[in-house]
CSV table of C-alpha atoms in Angstrom, one decimal:
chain,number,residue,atom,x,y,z
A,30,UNK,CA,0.0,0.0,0.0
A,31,UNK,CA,2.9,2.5,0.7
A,32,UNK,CA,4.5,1.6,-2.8
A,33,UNK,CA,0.5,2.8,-4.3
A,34,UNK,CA,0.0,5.7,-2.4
A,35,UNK,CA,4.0,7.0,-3.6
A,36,UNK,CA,2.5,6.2,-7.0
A,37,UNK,CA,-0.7,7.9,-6.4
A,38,UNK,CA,1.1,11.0,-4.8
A,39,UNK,CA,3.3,11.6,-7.3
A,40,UNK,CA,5.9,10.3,-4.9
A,41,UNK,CA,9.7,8.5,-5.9
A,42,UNK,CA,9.2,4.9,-4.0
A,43,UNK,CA,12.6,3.2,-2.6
A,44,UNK,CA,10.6,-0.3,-2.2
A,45,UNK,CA,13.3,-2.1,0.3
A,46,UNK,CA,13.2,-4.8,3.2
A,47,UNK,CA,12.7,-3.4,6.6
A,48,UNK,CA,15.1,-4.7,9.1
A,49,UNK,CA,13.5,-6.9,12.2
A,50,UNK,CA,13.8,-6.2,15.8
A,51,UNK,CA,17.4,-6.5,16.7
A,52,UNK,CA,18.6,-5.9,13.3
A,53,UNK,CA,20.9,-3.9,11.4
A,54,UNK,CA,19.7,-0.8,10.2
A,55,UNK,CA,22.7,0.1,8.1
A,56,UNK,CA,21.8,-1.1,4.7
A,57,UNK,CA,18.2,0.9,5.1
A,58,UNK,CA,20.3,4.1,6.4
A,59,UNK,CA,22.7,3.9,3.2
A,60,UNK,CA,19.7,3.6,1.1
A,61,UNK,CA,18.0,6.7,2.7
A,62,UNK,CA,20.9,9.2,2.5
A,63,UNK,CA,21.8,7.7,-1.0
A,64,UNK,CA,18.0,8.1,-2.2
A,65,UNK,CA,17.6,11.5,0.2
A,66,UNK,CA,14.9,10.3,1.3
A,67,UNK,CA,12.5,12.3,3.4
A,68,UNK,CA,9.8,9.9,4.8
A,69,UNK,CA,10.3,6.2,5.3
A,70,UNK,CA,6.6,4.6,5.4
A,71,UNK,CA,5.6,1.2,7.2
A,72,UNK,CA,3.2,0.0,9.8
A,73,UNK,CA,3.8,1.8,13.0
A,74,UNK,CA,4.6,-1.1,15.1
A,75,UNK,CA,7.6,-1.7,12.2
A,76,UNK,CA,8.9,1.8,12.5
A,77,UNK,CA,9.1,2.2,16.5
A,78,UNK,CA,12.2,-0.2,16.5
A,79,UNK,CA,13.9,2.2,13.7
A,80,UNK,CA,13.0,5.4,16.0
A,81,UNK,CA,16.6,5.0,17.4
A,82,UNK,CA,18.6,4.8,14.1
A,83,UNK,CA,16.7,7.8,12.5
A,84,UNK,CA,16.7,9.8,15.8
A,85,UNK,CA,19.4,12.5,14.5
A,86,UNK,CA,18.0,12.8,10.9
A,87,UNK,CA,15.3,14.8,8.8
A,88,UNK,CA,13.9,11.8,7.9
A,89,UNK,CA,9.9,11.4,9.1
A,90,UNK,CA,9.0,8.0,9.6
A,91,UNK,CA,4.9,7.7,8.5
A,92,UNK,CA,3.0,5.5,9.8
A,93,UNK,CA,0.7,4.1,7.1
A,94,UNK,CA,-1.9,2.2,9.0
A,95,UNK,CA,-2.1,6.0,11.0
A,96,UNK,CA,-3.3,7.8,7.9
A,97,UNK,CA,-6.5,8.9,8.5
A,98,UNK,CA,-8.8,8.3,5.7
A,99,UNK,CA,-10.9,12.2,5.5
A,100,UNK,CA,-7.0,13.4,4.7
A,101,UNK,CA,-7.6,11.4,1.3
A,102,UNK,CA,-10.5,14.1,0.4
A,103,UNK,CA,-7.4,16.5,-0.4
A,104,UNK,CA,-6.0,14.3,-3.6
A,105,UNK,CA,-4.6,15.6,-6.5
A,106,UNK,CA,-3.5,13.8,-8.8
A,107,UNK,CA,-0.1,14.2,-10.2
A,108,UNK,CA,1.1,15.1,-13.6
A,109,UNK,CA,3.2,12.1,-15.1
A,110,UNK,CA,4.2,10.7,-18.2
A,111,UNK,CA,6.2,8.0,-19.4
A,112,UNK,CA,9.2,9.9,-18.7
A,113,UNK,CA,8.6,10.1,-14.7
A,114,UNK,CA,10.6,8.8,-12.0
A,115,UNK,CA,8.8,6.1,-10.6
A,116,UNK,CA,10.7,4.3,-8.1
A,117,UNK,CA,14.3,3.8,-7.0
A,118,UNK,CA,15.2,0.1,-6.8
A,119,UNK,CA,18.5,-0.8,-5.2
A,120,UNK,CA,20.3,-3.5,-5.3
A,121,UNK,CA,21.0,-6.1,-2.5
A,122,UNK,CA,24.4,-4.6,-1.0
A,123,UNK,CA,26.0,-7.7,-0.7
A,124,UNK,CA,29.1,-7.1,-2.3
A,125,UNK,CA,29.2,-3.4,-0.8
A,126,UNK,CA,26.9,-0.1,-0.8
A,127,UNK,CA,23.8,-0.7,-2.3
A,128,UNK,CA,23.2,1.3,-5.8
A,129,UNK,CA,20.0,2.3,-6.7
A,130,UNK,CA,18.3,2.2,-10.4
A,131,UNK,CA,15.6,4.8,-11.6
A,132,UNK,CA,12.7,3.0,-13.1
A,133,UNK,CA,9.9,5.6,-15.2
A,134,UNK,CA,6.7,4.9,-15.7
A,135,UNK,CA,7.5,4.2,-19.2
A,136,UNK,CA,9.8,1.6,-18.0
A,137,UNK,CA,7.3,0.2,-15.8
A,138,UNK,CA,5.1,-0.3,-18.9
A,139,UNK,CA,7.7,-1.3,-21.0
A,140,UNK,CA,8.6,-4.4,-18.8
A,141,UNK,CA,5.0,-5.2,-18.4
A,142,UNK,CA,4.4,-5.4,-22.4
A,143,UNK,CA,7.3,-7.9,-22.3
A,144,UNK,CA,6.9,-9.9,-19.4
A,145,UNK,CA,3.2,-10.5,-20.5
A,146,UNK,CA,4.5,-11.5,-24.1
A,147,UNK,CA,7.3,-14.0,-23.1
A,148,UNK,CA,5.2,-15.7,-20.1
A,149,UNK,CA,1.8,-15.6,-22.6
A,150,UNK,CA,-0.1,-14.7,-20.0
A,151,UNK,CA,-3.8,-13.8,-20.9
A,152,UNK,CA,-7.2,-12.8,-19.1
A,153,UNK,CA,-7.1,-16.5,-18.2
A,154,UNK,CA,-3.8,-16.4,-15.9
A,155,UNK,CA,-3.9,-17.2,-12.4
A,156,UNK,CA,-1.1,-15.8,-10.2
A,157,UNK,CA,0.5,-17.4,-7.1
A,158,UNK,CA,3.7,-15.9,-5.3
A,159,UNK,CA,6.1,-15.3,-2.2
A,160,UNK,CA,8.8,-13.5,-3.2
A,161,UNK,CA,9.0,-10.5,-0.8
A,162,UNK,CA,7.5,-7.0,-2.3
A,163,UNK,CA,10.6,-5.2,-2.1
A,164,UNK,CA,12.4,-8.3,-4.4
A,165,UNK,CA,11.9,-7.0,-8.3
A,166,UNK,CA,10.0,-10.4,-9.4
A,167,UNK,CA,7.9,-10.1,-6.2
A,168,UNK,CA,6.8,-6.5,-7.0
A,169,UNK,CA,7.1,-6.4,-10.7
A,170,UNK,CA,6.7,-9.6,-11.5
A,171,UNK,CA,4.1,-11.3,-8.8
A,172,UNK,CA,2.2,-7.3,-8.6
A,173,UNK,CA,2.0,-5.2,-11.2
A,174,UNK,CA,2.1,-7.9,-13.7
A,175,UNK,CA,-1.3,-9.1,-12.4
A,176,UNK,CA,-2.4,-5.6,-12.1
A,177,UNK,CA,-1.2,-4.5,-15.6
A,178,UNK,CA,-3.0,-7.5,-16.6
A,179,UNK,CA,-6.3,-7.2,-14.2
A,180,UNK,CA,-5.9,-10.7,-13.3
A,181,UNK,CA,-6.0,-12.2,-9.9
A,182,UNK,CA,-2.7,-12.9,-8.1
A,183,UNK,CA,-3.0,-14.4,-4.4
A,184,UNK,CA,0.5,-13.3,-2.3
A,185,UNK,CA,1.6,-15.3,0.6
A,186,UNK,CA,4.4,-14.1,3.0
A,187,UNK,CA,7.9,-15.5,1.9
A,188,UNK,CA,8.1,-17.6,5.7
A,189,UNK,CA,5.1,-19.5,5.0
A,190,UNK,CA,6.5,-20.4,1.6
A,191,UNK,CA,10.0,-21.1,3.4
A,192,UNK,CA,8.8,-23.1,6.2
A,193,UNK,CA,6.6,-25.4,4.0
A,194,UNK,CA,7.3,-24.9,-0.2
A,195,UNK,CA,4.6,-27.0,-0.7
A,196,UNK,CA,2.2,-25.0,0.5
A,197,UNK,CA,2.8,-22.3,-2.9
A,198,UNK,CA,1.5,-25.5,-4.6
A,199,UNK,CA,-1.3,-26.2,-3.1
C-alpha cells in the first residue's frame, strides 16, 4: 500500500526490506541518505524499532496504517508521463553499498508489455507468489504484472513459503 500511495502521490518509491527487531539498520540508512529520502513509510509497530537509528535525521517516519482516511479528500492527482521517476530500486548490497536504479513509468510499462509476451499470459492467468514485495519479481513480477494484466494474483508471505514450499502449490 505505501509503494500505491508514492504512485498515487506523485511520490519516488525506494521499495526495500525493513530490518527486524534486533537488526541492522545500516543497509536501510545507506539507502536513505543515497536516495535523500525524506519519509520512510511502514506499519507503525515496524517503524518504533527504527525510531533510534533515525533519531538524528530529517527523515519522518509515517506510519501508514495512522493515515487517517478524511485526509484522502485533499487528492490531486499528479502530472506524469512516461518519462517520470517512478521508483528507485537498489540492489541487495551484498558485495558493498547498495546502488540504486531509476525506473519511469515508461519503463514500468515497457517491462509489463514484455513480461506478459514471453510468459503468454492472458485474461485467463492465475497468479501465485512469495517473493518479498521489495524483491523485483515479487513487486514487478508477482504485482503489477497481475495488475497491468487485471488478473487475480494471491500473495503469501515469503516464511510460510519457506517453512513449507509446498504450500505455494497447493
Amino acid at each position: 500500500s505505501s509503494f500505491f500511495g508514492c504512485l498515487y502521490a506523485g511520490i519516488v518509491a525506494i521499495p526495500v526490506d525493513m530490518p527486524r527487531r534486533n537488526q541492522r539498520t545500516q543497509r536501510l540508512q545507506n539507502i536513505a541518505s543515497d536516495a535523500k529520502a525524506k519519509v520512510v513509510c511502514s506499519v507503525t509497530e515496524v517503524l518504533s524499532t527504527l525510531e533510534e537509528s533515525f533519531l538524528n535525521s530529517s527523515i519522518h517516519l509515517l506510519g501508514t496504517n495512522a493515515i487517517k482516511v478524511d485526509e484522502t479528500k485533499l487528492y490531486e492527482p499528479p502530472q506524469i508521463s512516461t518519462d517520470t521517476l517512478a521508483f528507485l530500486q537498489y540492489t541487495s548490497g551484498s558485495t558493498g553499498i547498495p546502488k540504486g536504479v531509476m525506473v519511469t513509468h515508461g519503463n514500468i510499462i515497457h517491462n509489463q508489455q514484455l513480461i506478459q509476451k514471453a510468459f503468454g499470459h492472458s485474461e485467463k492467468t492465475i497468479f501465485v507468489g512469495w517473493l518479498p514485495l521489495f524483491h523485483d519479481m515479487g513487486l514487478i513480477g508477482n504485482v503489477l504484472q497481475p495488475m497491468y494484466l487485471g488478473i487475480p494474483c494471491i500473495l503469501m508471505p515469503p516464511v510460510a513459503f519457506l517453512q513449507k514450499p509446498i504450500r505455494w502449490l497447493q
